[in-house]
Coordinates of C-alpha atoms in Angstrom, one line a residue:
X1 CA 7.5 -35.9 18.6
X2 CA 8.7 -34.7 15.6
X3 CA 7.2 -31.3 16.0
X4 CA 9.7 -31.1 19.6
X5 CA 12.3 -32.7 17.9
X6 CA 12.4 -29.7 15.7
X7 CA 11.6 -26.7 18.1
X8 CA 14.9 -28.3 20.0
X9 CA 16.7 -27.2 17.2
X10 CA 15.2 -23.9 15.7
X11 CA 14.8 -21.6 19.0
X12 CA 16.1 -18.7 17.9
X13 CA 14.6 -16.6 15.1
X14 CA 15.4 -13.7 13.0
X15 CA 12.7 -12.0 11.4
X16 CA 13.7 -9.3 8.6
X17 CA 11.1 -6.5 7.6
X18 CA 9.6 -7.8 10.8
X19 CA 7.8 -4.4 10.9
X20 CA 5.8 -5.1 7.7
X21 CA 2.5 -6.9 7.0
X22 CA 3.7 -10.3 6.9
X23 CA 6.7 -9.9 9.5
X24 CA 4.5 -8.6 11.9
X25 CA 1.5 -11.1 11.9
X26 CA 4.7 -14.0 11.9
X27 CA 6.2 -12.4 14.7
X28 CA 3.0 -12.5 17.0
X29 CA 2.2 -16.3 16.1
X30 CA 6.1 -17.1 16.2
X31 CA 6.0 -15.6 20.3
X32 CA 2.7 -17.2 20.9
X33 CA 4.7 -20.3 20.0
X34 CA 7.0 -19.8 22.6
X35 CA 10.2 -19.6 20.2
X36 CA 13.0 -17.0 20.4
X37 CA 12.2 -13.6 18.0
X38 CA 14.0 -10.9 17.3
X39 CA 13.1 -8.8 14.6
X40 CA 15.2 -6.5 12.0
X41 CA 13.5 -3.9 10.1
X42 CA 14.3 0.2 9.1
X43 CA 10.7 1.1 10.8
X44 CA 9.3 0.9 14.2
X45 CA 6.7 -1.2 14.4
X46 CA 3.5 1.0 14.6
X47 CA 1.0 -2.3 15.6
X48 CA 2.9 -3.8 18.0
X49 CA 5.0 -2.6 21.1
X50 CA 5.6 -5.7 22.4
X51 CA 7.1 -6.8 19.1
X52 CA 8.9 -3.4 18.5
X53 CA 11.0 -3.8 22.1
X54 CA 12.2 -7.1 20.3
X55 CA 13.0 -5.4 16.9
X56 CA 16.6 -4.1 16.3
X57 CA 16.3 -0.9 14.0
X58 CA 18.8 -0.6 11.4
X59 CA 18.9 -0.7 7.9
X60 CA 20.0 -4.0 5.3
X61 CA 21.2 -1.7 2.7
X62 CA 24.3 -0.9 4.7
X63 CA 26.6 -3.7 5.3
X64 CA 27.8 -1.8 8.4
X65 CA 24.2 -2.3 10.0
X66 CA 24.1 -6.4 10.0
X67 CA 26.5 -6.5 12.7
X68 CA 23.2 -5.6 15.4
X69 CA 22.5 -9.2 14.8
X70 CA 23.3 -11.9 17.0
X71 CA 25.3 -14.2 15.3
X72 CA 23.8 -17.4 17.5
X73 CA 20.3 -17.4 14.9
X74 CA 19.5 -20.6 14.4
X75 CA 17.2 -19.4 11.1
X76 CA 16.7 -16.3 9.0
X77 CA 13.7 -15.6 8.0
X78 CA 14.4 -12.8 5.1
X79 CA 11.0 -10.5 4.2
X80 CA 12.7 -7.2 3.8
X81 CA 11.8 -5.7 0.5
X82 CA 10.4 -2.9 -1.6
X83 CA 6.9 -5.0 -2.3
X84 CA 5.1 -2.5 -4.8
X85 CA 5.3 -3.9 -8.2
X86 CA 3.8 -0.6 -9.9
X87 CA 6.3 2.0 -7.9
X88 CA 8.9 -0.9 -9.0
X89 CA 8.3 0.2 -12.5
X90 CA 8.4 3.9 -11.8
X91 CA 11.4 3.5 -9.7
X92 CA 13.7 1.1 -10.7
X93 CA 16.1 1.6 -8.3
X94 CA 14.0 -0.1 -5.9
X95 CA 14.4 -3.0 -7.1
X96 CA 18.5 -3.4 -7.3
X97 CA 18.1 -2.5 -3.2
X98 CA 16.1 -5.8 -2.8
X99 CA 19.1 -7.4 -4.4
X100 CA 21.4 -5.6 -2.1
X101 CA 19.8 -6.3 0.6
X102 CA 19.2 -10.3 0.4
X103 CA 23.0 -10.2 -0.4
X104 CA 24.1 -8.2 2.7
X105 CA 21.5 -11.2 4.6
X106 CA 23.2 -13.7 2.9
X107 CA 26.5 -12.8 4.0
X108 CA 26.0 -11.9 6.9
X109 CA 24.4 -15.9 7.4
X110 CA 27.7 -17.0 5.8
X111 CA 30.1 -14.6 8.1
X112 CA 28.3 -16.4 11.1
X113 CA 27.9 -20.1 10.0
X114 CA 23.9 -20.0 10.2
X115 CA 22.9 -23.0 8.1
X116 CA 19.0 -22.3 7.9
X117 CA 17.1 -19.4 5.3
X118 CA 13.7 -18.9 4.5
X119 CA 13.3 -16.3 1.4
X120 CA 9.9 -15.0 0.7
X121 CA 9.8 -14.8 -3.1
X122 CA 7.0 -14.4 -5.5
X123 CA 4.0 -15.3 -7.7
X124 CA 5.9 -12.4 -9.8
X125 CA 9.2 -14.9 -10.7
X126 CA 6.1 -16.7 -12.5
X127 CA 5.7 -13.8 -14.7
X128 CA 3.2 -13.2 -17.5
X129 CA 2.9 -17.3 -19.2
X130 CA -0.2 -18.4 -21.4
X131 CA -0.9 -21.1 -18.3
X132 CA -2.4 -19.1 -15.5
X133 CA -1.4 -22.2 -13.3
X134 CA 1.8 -22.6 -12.0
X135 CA 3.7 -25.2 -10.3
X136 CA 7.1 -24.8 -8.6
X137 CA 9.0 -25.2 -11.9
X138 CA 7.3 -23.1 -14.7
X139 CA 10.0 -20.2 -14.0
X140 CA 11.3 -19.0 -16.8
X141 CA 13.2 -16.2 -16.7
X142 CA 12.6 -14.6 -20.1
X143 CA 8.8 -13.8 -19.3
X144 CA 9.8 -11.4 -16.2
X145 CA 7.6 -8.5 -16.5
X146 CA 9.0 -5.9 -14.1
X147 CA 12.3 -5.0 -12.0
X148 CA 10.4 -6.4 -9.2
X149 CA 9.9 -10.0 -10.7
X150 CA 13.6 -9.2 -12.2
X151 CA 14.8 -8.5 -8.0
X152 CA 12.8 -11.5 -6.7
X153 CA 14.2 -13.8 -9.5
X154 CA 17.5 -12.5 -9.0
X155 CA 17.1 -12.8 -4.6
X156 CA 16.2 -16.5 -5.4
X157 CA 19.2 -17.2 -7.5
X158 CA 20.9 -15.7 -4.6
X159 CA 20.0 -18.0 -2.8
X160 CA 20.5 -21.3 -4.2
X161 CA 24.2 -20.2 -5.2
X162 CA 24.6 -19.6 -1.6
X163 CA 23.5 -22.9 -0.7
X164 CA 25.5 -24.6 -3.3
X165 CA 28.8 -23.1 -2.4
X166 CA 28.7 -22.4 1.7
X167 CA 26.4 -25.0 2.6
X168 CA 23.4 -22.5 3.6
X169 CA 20.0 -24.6 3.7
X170 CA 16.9 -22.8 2.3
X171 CA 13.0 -23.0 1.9
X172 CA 11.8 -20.5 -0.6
X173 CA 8.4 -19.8 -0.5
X174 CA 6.2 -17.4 -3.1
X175 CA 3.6 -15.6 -2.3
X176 CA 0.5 -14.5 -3.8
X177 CA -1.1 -11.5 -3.1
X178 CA -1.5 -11.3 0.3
X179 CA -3.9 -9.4 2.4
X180 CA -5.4 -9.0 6.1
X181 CA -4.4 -7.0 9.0
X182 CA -1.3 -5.0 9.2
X183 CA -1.8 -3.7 5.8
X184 CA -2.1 -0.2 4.8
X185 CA -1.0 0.2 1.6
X186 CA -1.7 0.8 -1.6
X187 CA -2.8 -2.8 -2.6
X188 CA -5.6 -4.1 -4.0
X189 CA -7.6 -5.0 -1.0
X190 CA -6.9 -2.4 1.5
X191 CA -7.0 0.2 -1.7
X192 CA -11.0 -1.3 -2.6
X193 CA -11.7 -0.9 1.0
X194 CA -11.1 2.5 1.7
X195 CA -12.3 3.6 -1.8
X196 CA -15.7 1.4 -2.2
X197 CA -16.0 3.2 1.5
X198 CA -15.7 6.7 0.3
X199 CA -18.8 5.9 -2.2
X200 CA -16.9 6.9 -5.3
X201 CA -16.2 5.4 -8.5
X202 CA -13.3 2.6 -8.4
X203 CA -11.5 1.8 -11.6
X204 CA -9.9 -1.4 -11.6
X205 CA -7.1 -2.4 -14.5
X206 CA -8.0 -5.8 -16.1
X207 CA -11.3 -6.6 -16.7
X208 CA -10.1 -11.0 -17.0
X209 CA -7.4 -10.3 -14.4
X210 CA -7.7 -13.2 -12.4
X211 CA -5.3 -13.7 -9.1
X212 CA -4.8 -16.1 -6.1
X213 CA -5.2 -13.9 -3.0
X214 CA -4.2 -15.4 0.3
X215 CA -5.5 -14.6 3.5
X216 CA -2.8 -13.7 5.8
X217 CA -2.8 -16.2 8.1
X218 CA -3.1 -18.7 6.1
X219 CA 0.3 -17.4 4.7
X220 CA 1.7 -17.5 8.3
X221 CA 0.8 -20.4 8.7
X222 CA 2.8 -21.8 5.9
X223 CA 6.0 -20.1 6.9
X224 CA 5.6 -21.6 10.6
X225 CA 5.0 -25.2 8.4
X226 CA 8.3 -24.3 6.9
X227 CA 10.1 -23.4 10.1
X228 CA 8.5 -26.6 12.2
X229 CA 9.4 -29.0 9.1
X230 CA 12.9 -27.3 8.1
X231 CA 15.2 -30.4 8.2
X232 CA 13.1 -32.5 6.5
X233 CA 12.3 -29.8 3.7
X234 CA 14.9 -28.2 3.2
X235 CA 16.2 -27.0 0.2
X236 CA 12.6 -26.8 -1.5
X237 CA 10.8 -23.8 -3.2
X238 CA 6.6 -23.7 -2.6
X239 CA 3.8 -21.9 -3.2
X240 CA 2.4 -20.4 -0.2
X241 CA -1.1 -19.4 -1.6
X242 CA -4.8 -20.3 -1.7
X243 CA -4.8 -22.5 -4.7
X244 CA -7.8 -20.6 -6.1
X245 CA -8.0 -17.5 -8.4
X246 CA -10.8 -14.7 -8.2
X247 CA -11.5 -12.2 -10.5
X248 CA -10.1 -8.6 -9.3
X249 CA -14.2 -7.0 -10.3
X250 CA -15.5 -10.0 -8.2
X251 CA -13.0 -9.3 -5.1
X252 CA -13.7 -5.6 -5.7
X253 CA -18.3 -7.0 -5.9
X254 CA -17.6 -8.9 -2.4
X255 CA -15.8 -5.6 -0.8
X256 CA -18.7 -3.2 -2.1
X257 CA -21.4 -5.7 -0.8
X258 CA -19.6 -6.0 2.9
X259 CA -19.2 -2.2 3.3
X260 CA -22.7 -1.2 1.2
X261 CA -20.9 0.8 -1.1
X262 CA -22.7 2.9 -3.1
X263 CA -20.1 3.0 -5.9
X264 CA -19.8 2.6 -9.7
X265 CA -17.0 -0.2 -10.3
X266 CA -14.9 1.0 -13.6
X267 CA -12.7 -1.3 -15.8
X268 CA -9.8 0.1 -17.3
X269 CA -6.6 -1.5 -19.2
X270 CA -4.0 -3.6 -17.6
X271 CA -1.0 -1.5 -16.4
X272 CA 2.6 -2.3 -17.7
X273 CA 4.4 -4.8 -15.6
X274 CA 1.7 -6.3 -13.9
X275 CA 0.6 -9.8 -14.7
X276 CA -2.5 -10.6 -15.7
X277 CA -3.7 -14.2 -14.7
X278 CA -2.2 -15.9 -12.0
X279 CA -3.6 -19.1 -9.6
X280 CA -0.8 -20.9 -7.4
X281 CA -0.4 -25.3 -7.6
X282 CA 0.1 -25.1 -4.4
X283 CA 0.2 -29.3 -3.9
X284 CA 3.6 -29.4 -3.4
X285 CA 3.3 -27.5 -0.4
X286 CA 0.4 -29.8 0.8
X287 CA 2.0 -32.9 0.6
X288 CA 5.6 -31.8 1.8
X289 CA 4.5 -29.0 4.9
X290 CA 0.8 -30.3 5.2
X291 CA 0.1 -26.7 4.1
X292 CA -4.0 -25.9 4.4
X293 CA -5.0 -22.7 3.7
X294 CA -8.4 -22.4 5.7
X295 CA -10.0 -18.9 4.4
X296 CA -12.2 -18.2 1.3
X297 CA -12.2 -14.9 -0.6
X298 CA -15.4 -14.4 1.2
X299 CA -14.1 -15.2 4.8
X300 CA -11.0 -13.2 4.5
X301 CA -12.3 -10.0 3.1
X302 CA -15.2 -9.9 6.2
X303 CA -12.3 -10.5 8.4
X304 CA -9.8 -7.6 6.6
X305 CA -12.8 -5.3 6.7
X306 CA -13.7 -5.8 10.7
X307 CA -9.8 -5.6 11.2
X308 CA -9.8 -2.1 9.5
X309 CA -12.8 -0.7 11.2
X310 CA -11.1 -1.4 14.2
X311 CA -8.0 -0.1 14.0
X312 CA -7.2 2.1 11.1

């Protein structure tokens, strides 16, 4: 009953960067639901033309471009950002247009009296502490390592100030290293598939790195916990991740076993600005959104490696 109570009151969903990885794998489970999408985002979206009819094309940057939105959302979902920590580094830039934009989203919430935000944040607001664990609060701002921890610490304080002074409720949930479908980029996982593929050596940067990588839907399915359970939440930050950390050469052994790469697997030195150890608490998030994330390493690297034999 609770579950209806709360789909009475959240029907209508916006989904920002609802053309990326994430957005897009939320917006199919969000419709399958049977709530109200619409989706925001500066790119088509090239998986889905069902989802790209519901997607209003414009760009967060510009101010001008927020007034495409409806203003009856009952909840913003905000995942609009430049994502690569690395081209972060190299371009710093980036990262003051993730600021701009979650202030543009932000205001436009205000300008219309929407009283519900979720803000995906991330593992990177953590930044580089002796404790590879973290729990919601071991932020602390002096150990940001990179203008994109620096944006997403930033987004977050955004948020809370927003709440604080116009009455905007928020979840903020951090992620961890997602992979799965809808991703083509130059992360870890879908990098290691298409290299350990071509037979080739593969260098990976860190030989202790250590990381909690989430399977996509389990990520999904956290953000839908968040949406279902808002009221009750609210105003919470969680990790959204797997709780357990694998070694980047041991994610990098499971990819080369599953595509019978023939490759030699280099290790090479950490790169600037990227952390090196990182595993989520994520019991917060079980005991307040009955969060479960369901897929091993294992599971969710056979199931990212079918996906991309089948359609990229």
């Amino acid at each position: 009953t609770n579950l209806l109570k709360m789909k009475n009151k959240i029907k209508k969903i916006l989904i920002t960067g609802s053309s990326g990885t994430i957005g897009t794998r939320l917006f199919e489970e969000l419709l399958a639901l049977s709530y109200d999408v619409i989706g925001f985002d500066k790119n088509h979206n090239k998986w889905n033309s069902n989802l790209d009819k519901l997607t209003i094309i414009g760009d967060l940057l510009k101010k001008e471009d927020t007034k495409k939105i409806p203003a009856d959302i009952d909840i913003i979902v905000h995942f609009a950002a430049n994502a690569r920590v690395y081209d972060l580094v190299l371009e710093p830039d980036l990262a003051l247009e993730n600021i701009v934009t979650t202030y543009n989203v932000l205001d436009f919430t205000r300008r219309n009296g929407i009283k519900r935000v979720i803000f995906s944040s991330s593992r990177e607001v953590y930044g580089n502490k002796k404790e590879i664990i973290s729990k919601e609060t071991d932020v602390n701002i002096q150990l940001c390592e990179s203008p994109y921890a620096a944006s997403k610490v930033s987004d977050e304080a955004l948020v809370y100030s927003f709440s604080k002074c116009y009455g905007i409720d928020y979840i903020v949930c951090r992620f961890s290293n997602v992979y799965g479908m809808y991703d083509e980029s130059e992360r870890f996982i879908p990098l290691m598939i298409r290299k350990l593929k071509k037979n080739g050596d593969v260098e990976i940067f860190g030989k202790e790195k250590i990381l909690d990588f989430t399977y996509i839907d389990d990520c999904v399915g956290g953000v839908i916990g968040c949406i279902e359970k808002f009221d009750n939440v609210k105003n919470n930050v969680f990790n959204i991740a797997s709780g357990k950390g694998t070694k980047l050469i041991d994610v990098a052994k499971i990819i080369k076993k599953n595509v019978n790469s023939k490759s030699r697997i280099l290790i090479g030195n950490n790169r600037p600005g990227e952390v090196v150890g990182y595993i989520a608490n994520i019991s917060k998030a079980k005991k307040l959104l009955e969060y479960m994330p369901k897929t091993s390493i294992h599971e969710g690297v056979k199931k990212s490696i079918n996906w991309y034999r089948n359609n990229v």
